[in-house]
XYZ file of N, CA, C and O in Angstrom:
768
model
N 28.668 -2.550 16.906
C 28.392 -3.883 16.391
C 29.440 -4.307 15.379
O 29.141 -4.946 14.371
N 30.630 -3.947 15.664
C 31.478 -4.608 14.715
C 32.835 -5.295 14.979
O 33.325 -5.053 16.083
N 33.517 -6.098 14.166
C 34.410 -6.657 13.761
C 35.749 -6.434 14.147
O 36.731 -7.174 14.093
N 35.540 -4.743 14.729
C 36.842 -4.165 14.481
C 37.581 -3.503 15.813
O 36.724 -3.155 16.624
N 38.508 -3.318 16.121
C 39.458 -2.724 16.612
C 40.625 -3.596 15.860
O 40.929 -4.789 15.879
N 41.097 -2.523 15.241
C 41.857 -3.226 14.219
C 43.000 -1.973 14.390
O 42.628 -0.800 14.381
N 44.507 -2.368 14.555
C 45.807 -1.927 15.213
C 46.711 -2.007 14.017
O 46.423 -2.721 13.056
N 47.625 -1.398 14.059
C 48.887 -1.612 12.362
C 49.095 -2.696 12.958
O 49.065 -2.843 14.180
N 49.458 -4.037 11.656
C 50.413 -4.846 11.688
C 51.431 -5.049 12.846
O 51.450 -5.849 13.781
N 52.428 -3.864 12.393
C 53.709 -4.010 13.678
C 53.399 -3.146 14.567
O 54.446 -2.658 14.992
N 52.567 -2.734 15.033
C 52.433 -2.452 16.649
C 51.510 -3.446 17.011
O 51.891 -4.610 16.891
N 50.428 -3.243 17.408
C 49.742 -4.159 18.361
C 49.171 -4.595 17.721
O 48.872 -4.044 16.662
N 48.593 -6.219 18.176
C 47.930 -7.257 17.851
C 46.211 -7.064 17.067
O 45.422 -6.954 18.006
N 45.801 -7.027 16.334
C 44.829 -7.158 15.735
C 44.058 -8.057 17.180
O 44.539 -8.804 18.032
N 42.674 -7.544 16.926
C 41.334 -7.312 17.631
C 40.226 -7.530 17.232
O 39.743 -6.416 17.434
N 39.332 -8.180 16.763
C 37.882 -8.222 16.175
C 37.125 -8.304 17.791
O 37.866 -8.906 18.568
N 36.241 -7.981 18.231
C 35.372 -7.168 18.951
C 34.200 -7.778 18.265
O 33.939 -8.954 18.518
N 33.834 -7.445 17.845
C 32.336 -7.702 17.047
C 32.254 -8.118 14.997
O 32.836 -7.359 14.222
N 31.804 -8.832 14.694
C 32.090 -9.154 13.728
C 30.458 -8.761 13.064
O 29.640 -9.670 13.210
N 30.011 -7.635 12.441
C 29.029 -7.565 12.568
C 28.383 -7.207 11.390
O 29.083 -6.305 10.930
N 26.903 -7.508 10.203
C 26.807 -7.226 8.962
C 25.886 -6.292 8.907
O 25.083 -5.942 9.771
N 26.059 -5.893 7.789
C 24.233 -5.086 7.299
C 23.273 -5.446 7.942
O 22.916 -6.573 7.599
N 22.491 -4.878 8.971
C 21.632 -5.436 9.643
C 20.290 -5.705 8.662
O 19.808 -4.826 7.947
N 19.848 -6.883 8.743
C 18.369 -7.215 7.597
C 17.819 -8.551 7.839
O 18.335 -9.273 8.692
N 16.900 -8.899 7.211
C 16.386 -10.249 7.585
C 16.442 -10.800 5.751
O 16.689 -10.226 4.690
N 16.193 -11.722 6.014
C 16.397 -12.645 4.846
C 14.711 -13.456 5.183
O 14.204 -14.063 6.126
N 14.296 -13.032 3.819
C 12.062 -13.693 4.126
C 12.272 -15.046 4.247
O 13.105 -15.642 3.565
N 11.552 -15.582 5.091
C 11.642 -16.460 4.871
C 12.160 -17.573 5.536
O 11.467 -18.587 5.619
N 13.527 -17.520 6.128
C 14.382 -18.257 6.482
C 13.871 -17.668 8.069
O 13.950 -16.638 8.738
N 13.082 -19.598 8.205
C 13.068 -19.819 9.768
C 13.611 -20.748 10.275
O 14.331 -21.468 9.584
N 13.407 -21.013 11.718
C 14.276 -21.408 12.113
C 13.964 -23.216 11.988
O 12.797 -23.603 11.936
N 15.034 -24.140 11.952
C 15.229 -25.726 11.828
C 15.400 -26.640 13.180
O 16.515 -26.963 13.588
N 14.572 -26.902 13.624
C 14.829 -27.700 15.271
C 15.342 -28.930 14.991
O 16.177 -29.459 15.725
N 14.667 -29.742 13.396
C 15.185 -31.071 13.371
C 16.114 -31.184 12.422
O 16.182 -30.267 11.603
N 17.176 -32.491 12.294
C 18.004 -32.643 10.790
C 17.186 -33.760 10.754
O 16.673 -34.374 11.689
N 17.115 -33.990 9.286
C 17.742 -32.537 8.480
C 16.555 -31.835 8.521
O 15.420 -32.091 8.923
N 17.328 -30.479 7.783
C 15.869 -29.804 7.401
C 15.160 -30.240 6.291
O 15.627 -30.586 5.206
N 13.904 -30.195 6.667
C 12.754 -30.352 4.872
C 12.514 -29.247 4.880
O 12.715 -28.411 5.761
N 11.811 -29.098 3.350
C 11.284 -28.404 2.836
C 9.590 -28.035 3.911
O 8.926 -27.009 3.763
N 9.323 -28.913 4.685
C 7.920 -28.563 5.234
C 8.682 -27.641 6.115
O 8.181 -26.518 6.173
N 10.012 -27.856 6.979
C 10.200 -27.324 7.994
C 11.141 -25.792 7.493
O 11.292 -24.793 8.196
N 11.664 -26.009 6.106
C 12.283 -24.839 5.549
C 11.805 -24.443 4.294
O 11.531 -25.226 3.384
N 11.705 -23.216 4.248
C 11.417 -22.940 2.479
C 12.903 -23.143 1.533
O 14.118 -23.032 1.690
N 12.088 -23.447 0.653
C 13.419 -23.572 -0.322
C 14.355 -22.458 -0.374
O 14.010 -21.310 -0.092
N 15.916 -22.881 -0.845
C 16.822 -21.803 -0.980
C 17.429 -21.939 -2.304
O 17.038 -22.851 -3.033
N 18.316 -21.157 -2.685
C 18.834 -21.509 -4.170
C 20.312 -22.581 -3.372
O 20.951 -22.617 -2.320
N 20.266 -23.079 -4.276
C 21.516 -24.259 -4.178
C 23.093 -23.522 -4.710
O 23.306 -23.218 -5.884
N 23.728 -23.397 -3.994
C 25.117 -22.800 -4.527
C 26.079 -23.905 -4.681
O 25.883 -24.945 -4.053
N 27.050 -23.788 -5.419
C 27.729 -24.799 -5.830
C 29.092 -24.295 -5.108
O 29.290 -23.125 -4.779
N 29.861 -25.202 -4.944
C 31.156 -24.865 -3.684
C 32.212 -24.344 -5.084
O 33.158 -23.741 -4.578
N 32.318 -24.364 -6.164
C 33.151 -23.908 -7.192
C 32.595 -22.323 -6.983
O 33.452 -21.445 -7.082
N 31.408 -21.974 -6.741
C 31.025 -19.897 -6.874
C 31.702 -19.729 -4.820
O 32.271 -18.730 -4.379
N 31.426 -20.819 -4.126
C 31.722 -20.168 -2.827
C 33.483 -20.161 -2.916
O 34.198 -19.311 -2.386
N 33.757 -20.847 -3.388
C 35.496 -21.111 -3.717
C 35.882 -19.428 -4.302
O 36.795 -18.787 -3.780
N 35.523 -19.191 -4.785
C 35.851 -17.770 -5.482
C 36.045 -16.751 -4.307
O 36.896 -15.866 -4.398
N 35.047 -16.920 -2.927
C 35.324 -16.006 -2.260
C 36.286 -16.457 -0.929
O 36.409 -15.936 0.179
N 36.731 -17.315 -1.365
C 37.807 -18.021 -0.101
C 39.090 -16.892 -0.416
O 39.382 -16.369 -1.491
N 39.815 -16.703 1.097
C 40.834 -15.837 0.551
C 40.832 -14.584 2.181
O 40.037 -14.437 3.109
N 41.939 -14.031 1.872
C 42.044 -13.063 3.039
C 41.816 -11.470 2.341
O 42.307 -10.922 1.354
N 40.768 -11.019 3.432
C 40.038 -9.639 3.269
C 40.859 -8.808 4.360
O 41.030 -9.128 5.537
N 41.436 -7.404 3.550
C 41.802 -6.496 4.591
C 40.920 -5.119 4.421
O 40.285 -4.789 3.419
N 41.039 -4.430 5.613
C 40.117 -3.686 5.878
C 40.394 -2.214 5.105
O 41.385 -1.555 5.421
N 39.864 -1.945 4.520
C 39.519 -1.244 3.200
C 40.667 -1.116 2.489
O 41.379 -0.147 2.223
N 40.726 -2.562 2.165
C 42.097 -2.937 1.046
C 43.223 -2.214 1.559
O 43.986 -1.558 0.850
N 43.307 -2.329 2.679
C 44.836 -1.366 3.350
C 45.857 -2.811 3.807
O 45.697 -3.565 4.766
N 46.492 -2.831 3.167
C 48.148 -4.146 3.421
C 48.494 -3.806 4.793
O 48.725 -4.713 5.592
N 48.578 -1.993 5.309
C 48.870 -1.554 6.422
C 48.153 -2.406 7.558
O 48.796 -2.772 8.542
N 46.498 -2.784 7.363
C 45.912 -3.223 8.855
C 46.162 -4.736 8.331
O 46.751 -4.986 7.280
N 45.544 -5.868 9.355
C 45.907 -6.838 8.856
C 44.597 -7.421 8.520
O 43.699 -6.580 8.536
N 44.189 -8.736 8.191
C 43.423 -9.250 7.476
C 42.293 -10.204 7.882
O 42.667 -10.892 8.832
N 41.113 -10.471 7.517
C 40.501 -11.953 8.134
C 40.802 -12.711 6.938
O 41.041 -12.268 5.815
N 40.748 -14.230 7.433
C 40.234 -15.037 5.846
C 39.416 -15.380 6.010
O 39.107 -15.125 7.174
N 38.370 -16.140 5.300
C 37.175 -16.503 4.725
C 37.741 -18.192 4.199
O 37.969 -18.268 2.992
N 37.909 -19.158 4.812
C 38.236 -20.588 4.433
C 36.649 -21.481 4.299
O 35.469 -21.222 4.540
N 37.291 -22.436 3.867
C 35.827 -23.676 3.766
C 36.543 -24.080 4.880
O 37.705 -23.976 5.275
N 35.202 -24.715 5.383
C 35.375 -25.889 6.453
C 36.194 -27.004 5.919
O 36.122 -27.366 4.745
N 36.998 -27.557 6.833
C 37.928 -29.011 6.222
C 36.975 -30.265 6.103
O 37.407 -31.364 5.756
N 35.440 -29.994 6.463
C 34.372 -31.274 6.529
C 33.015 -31.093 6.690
O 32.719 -30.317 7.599
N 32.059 -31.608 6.040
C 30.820 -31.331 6.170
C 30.466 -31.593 8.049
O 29.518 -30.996 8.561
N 31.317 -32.488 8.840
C 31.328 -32.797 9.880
C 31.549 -31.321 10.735
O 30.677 -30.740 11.381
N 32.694 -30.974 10.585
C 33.243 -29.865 11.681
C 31.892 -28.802 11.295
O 31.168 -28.533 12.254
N 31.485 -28.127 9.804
C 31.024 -27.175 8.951
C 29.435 -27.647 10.503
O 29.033 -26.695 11.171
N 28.932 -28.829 10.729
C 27.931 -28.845 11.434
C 27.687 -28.880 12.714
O 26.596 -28.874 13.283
N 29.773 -28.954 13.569
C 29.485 -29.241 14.384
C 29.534 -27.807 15.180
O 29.281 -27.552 16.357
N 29.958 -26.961 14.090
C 29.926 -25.587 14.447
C 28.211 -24.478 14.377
O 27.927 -23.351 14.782
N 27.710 -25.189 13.900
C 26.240 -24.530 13.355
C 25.612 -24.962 14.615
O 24.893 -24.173 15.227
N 25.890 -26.502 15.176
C 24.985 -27.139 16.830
C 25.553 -26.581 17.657
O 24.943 -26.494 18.723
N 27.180 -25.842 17.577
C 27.380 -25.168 18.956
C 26.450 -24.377 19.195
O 25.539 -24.684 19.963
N 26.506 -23.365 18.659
C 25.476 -22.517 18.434
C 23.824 -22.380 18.485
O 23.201 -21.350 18.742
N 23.401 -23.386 18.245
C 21.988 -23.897 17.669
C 21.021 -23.420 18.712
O 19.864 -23.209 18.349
N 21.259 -23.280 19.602
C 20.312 -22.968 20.677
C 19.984 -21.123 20.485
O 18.984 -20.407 20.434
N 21.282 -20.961 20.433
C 21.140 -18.747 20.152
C 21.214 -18.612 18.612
O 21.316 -17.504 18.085
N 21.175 -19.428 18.108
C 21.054 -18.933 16.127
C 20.358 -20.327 15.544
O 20.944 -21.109 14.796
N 19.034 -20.485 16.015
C 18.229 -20.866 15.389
C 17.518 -21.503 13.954
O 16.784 -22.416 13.576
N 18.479 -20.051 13.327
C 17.894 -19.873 12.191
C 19.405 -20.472 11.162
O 19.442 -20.484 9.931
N 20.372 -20.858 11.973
C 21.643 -21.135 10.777
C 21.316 -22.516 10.901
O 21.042 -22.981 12.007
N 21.320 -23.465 9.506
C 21.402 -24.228 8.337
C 21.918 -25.123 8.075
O 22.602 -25.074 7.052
N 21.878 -26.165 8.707
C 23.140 -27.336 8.620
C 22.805 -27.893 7.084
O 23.726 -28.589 6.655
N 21.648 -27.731 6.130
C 22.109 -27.996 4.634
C 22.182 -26.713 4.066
O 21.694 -26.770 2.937
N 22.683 -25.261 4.418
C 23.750 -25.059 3.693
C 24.566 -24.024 3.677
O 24.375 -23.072 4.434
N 25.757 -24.072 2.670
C 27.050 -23.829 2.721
C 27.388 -22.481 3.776
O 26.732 -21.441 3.833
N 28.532 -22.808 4.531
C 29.456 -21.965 5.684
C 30.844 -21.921 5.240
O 31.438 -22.773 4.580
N 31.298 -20.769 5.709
C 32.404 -21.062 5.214
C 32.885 -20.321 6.591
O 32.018 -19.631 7.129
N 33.975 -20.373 7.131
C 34.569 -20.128 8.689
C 35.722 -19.219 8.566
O 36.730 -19.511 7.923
N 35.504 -17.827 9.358
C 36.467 -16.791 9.081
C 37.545 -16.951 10.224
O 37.189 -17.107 11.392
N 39.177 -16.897 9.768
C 40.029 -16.897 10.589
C 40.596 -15.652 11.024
O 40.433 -14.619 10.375
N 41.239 -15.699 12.064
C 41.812 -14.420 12.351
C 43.565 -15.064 13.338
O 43.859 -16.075 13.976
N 44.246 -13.873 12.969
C 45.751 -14.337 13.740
C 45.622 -14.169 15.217
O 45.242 -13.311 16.014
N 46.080 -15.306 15.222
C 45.650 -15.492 16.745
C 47.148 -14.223 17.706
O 48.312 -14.083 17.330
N 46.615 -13.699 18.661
C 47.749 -12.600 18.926
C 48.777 -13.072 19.852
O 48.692 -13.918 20.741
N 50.099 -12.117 19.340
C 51.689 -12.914 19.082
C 51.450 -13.653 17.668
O 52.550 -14.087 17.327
N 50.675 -13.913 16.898
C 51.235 -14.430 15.653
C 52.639 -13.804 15.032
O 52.891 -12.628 14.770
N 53.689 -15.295 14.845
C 54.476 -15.082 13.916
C 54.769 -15.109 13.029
O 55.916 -14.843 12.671
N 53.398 -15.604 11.954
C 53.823 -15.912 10.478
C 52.078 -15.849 10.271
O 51.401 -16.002 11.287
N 51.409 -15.634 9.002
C 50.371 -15.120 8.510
C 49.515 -17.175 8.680
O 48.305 -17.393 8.612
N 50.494 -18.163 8.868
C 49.290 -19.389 9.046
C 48.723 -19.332 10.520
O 47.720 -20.016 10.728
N 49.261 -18.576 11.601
C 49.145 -18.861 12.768
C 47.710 -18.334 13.004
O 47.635 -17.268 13.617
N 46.537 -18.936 12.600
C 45.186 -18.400 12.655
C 44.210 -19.118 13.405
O 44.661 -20.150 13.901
N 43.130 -18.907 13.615
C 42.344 -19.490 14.897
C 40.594 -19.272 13.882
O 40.526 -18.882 12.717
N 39.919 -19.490 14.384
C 38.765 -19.937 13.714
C 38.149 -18.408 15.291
O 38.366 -18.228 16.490
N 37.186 -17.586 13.932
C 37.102 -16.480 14.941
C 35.299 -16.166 14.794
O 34.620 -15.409 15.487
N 34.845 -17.087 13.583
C 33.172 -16.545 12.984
C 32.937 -17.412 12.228
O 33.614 -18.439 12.221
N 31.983 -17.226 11.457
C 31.197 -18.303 10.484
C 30.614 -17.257 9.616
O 30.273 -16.111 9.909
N 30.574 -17.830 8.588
C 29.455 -17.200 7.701
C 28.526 -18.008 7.286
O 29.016 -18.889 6.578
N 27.312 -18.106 7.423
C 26.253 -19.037 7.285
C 24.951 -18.955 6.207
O 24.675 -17.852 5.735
N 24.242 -20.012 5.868
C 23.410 -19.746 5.298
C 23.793 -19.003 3.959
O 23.044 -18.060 3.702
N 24.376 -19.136 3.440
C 25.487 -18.767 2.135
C 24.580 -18.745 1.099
O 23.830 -19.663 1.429
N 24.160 -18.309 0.079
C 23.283 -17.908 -1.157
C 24.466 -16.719 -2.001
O 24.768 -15.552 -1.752
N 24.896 -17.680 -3.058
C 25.777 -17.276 -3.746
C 24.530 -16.809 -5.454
O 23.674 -17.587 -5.874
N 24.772 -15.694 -5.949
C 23.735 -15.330 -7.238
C 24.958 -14.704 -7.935
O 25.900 -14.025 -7.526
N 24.556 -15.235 -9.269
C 25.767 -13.928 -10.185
C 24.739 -12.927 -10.901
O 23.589 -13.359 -10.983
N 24.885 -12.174 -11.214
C 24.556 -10.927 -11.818
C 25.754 -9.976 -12.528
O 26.464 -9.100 -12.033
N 25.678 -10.521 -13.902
C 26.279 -10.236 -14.932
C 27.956 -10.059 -14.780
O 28.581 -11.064 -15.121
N 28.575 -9.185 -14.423
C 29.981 -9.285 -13.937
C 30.408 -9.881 -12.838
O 31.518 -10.364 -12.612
N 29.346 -9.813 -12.080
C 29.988 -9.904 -10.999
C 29.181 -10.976 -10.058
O 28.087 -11.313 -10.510
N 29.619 -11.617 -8.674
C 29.084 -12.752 -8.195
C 28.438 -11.948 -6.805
O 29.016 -10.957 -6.360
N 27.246 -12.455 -6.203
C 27.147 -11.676 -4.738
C 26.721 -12.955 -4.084
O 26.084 -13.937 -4.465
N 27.449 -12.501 -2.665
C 27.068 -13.606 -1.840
C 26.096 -13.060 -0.500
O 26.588 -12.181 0.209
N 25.306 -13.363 -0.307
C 24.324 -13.008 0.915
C 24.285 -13.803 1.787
O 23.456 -14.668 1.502
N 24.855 -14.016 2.931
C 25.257 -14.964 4.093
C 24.472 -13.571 5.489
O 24.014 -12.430 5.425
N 24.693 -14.462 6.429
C 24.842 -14.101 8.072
C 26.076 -14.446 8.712
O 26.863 -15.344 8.412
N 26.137 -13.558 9.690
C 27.679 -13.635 10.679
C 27.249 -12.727 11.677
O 26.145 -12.191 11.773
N 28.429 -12.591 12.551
C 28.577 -12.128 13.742
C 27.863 -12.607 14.992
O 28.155 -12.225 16.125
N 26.883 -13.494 14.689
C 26.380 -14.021 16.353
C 27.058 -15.498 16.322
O 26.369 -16.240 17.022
N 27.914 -16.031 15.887
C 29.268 -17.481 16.053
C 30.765 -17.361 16.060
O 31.641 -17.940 15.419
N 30.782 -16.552 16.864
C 32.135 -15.719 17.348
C 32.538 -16.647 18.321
O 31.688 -16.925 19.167
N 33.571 -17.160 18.397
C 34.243 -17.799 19.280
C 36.070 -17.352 19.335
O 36.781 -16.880 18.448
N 36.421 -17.775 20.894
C 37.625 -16.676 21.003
C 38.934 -17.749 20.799
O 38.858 -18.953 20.556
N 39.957 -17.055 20.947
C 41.189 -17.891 20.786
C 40.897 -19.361 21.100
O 41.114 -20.336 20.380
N 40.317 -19.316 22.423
C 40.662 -20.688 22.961
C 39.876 -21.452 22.488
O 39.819 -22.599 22.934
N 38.626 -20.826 20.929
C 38.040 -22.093 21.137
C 36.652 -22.468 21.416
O 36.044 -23.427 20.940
N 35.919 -20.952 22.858
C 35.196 -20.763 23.584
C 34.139 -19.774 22.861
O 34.376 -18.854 22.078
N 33.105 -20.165 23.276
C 32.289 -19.288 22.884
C 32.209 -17.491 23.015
O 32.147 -17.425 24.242
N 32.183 -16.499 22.693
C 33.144 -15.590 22.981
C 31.387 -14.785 23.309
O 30.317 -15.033 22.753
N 31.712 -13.788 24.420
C 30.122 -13.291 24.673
C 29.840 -11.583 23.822
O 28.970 -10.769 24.131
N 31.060 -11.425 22.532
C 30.764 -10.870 21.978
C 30.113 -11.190 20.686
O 30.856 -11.220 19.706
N 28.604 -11.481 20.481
C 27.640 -11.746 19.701
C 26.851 -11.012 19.424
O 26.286 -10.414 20.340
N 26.399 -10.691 17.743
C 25.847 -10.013 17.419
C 25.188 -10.060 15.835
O 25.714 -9.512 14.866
N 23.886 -10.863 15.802
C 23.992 -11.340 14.431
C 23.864 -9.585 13.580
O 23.539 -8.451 13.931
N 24.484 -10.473 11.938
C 24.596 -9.514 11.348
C 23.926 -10.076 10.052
O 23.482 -11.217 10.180
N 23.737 -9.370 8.576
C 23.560 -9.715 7.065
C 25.071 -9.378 6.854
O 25.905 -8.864 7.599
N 25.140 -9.958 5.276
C 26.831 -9.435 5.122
C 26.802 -9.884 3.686
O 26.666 -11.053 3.323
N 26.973 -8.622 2.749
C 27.074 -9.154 1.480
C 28.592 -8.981 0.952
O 29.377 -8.180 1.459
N 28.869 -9.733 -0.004
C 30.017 -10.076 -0.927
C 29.646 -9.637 -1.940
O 28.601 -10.152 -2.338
N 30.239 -8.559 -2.817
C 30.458 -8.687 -4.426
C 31.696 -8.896 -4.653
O 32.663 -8.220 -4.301
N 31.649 -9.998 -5.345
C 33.006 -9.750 -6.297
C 32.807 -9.993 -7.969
O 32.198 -10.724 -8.750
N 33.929 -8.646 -7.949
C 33.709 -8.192 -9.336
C 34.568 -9.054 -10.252
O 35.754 -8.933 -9.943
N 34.358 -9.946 -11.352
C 35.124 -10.513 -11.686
C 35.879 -9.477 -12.696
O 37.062 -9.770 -12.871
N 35.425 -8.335 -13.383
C 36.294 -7.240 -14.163
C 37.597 -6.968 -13.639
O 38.563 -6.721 -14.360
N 37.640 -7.019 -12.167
C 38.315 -5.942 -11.314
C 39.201 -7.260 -10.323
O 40.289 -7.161 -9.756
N 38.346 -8.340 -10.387
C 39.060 -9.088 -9.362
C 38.852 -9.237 -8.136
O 39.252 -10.238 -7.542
N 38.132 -8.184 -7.498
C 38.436 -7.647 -6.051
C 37.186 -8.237 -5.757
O 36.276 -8.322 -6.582
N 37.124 -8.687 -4.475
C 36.220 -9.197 -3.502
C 35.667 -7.893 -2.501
O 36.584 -7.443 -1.813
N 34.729 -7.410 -2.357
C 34.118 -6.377 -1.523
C 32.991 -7.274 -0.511
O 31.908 -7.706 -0.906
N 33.645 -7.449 1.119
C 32.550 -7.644 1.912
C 32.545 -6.294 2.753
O 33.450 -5.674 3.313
N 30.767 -6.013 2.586
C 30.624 -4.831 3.448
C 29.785 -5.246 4.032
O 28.837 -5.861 3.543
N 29.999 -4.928 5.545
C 29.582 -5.324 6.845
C 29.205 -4.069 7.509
O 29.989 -3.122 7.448
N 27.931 -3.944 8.228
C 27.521 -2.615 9.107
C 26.282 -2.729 9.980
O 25.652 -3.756 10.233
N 26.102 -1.776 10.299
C 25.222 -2.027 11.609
C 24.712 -0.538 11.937
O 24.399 0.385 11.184
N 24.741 -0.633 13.207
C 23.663 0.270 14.297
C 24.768 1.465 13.876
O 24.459 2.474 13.242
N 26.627 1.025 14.541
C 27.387 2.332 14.618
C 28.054 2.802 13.563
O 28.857 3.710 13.777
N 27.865 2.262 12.088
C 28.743 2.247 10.849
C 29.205 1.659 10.117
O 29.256 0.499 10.526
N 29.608 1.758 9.207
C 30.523 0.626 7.927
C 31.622 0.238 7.830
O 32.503 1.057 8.093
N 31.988 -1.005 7.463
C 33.115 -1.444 7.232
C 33.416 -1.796 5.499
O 32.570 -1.710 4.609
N 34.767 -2.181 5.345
C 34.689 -2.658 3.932
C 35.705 -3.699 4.130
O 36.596 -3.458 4.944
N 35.704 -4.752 3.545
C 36.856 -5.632 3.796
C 37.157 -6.376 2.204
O 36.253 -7.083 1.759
N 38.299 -6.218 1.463
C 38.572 -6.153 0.741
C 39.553 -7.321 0.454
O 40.464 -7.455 1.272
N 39.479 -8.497 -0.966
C 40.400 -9.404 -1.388
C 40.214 -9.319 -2.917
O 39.268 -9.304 -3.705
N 42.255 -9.248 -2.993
C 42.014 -9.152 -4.206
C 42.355 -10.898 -4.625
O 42.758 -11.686 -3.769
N 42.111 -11.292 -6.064
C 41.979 -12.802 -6.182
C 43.236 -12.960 -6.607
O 43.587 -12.084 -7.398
N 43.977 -13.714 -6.374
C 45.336 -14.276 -7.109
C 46.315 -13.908 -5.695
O 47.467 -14.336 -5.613
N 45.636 -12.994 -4.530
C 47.016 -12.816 -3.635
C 46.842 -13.966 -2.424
O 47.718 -14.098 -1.568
């Protein structure tokens, strides 16, 4: 259930396969048939402000190794695209949130020649950003809005949980992602 086949840099092309989190449920959060959602049709969530999700924008490599290469973690360029990506979907993920925050993971599309050449590869959804004392955590879903180079819905799906700490002491962004076959760590430090 994961993210990875992941190749050095200069040999072969980077691979995500499965993009996949801490497997868990989040109470609560059912699913939204109509927009928007209410409160009759959703329970309340905490409200995150796009200045704490901004903190975790940025490219994560896989256990902070420069050697493999990286995903990023971008905002959507529009509350438009941010929804029109949640209705592709809407029929097999139910439960993702058109009020609130996504942020859309890229990956180099293969033959990339320069680190912008990226493609829109996942979502992270349903976003609940909390700080706790040093550090910020983010509790989202991913891995079942995988779509492939072209664009297409990709039939490797697999929802996941997926938490973020980042430590503001240290700087470093920690998303750890896992499942049925094991752990991942995907690592950004802030300022690179």
């Amino acid at each position: 259930l994961f993210w990875l086949q992941v190749s050095m840099r200069s040999m072969a092309q980077v691979s995500f396969v499965v993009f996949i989190s801490l497997v868990g449920a989040v109470a609560g959060v059912g699913s939204c048939e109509t927009w928007p959602c209410t409160s009759e049709s959703q329970p309340e969530m905490t409200v995150t402000s796009d200045s704490l999700i901004d903190k975790f924008c940025g490219k994560y490599y896989f256990n902070d190794d420069r050697n493999y290469n990286f995903v990023a973690a971008e905002k959507f360029k529009s509350e438009e695209e941010k929804v029109k990506m949640i209705r592709l979907f809407k029929p097999s993920v139910p439960k993702a949130r058109e009020d609130m925050p996504a942020l859309k993971i890229m990956m180099l599309r293969p033959g990339a020649r320069s680190e912008d050449d990226l493609f829109v590869h996942d979502t992270l959804y349903n976003i609940v950003v909390r700080e706790n004392g040093s550090t910020l955590v983010m509790d989202c879903w991913t891995g079942d809005m995988q779509l492939t180079v072209d664009g297409k819905i990709s039939r490797n799906q697999a929802e996941g949980k997926t938490i973020i700490t980042l430590d503001k002491s240290t700087g470093k962004a920690s998303m750890d992602i896992g499942g049925g076959f094991g752990k991942e760590k995907w690592v950004m430090t802030l300022g690179e």
